[in-house]
């Protein structure tokens, strides 16, 4: 509509669905505009450029823009025509240029700058952008000056039903208690439609159920899912899948639809009572089972789950309700039967329990179904076990005086086999409890008696462990402690507390205290110790000292005179008589040594005569020195003699083989065997350095048939020896010489003999200094040498057969 009131093309609504509606309102609009005063419509701008300044001061529009409407999702091949802009100043000569700016100008919308036609060159989507704000202006094509002020208009995108409803939160998870009533709300589902809810029915959604009947239903408008079947049981079926559809256009034909899934779980309620699997349970337990040990478990099954299946068990009856106990395990499902009191097969071999199981969480709405509990019977058998002997007391206590005679019966212990077999029991003492063996127990009767005298002062308590063992099964052993308290008997005399050695000063006066004496007694009388002191009868009239009993277990030694002198006597011996007050009275006499010393005026000792105290009166200091000098000279002479003898014996020890720790004896001479004794006088075996040549007797030398084995020791003609001399005697003589030698070492030694016989067919029997090992020799020929070599043949034969040694 122009300022002059004429109808302008720009005022035409060019959206196709609304053409008819707009055309019907045009006559009414024109009528209203004709009736409006001319001043309200404004004046035409036709006075030229001379009045531009006045126009800038008060803007008057040359056109009025209405909203443009265009349908979304246009799919045509040509650009979509939206509308036309036209100015009253446009004479149709092409002098005016139309310019379009704002949202989407140039990219989404274009304008023909000559005609003012507006087109959409892209596909429009209301769900992306519902309207565009554009600005238009008419300019002089030659001068590019604005002919009218810039004006703003809106292009609205009109909705079409191009979006189906969507469940943005699906799929859904929901639960509802089992046994719920019809109409119980389960969950509410919501579908969202992107179309314009203010225009038509494109966004009007209706819900329906496609799957899940007859168990559940959905409200068409609100989307609330409800229970539509009564008494649904979780124990029969727990999970359900419901498919919900949302359809726009109010559910009419042609509307778009979307679906979602609702997974519904029936939650448990306590609607099932518990029930035991068995009406009678059989269990067994050994009689040795300790208190608290598990006998077995029972279970009252409940079809419910969770807290609705939790149980509480109790023993309501039976002869074992005081002997056994029952509790619930950590899962609150099983009943655990345990031992409450010690069992004894011999006294009661079986028990019966009546056990009740009850739900702990009850639902009042299901009480009409009965009591939610069940009862069963449990029979427990006690198994016999071979038990160790049982003493009649857990421990024994005995008091015994220390002067009890040997063989005194201390206590009679008694144990029996608690089993029905009642096997014989034997007794013994565990030796670690009586290491010094003061006691003995009779093996069959259990009489514990003494075998040594007891001494309370040495051992006041004896803790004896007595063992009892079954004869038929030695592994069954039990023990008991016998505590023996040794009672005190006054069997020890009192004595002075320590060795008393005191002194008296030369300047001491009569009646002066020189020592306080006390006594000790190992005995421990009930009334306490009480000692009585006096001088021994032989010293009762002692002119030098006297004793005063203080009646408090102490006594004073007092001087009886003055005028003491060391030249007269330096040491005094004072016998002190002590007795105790117990029966029988025990006494003792102790000697107190009193030395006479020189003291200063304060009573401090200065000097005492040590000679008179330590030496006899007849022995002077010079004599003592002479005696000590003689003893010293004698010791030096003895040491010198031992040293000389050690040097003389050293050749037997100081050879290269001094450290050989073997029993090796080297002979300087060796017999020639049987031929030796037959061929010449055996006296030739003696060491020529030790043989004496008696006159008138010359050796009968004979040339041996076999050459001597001694190739390194020269042979010397020797005269001497008797007819009974032989190698055995010679060896014994050498052995005796070695045994009698005081300087002989105690370790294994190597003894060398510088003489060897000749003519032995066996050659050398020694393995020392031999170039060949034992394995290089064969000793079978030893069996052919006669009885003298029988021992060697047996010894070497044993070694070859790996038999045990004979020594």
mmCIF file of N, CA and C in Angstrom, residues 1 427 532:
data_model
loop_
_atom_site.group_PDB
_atom_site.id
_atom_site.type_symbol
_atom_site.label_atom_id
_atom_site.label_comp_id
_atom_site.label_asym_id
_atom_site.label_seq_id
_atom_site.Cartn_x
_atom_site.Cartn_y
_atom_site.Cartn_z
ATOM 1 N N UNK A 1 0.875 -1.172 0.000
ATOM 2 C CA UNK A 1 0.000 0.000 0.000
ATOM 3 C C UNK A 1 0.901 1.207 0.000
ATOM 4 N N UNK A 427 50.622 -94.914 84.827
ATOM 5 C CA UNK A 427 51.063 -93.586 85.246
ATOM 6 C C UNK A 427 52.579 -93.462 85.106
ATOM 7 N N UNK A 532 69.360 -66.271 120.018
ATOM 8 C CA UNK A 532 69.904 -66.059 121.345
ATOM 9 C C UNK A 532 71.420 -66.174 121.256
#
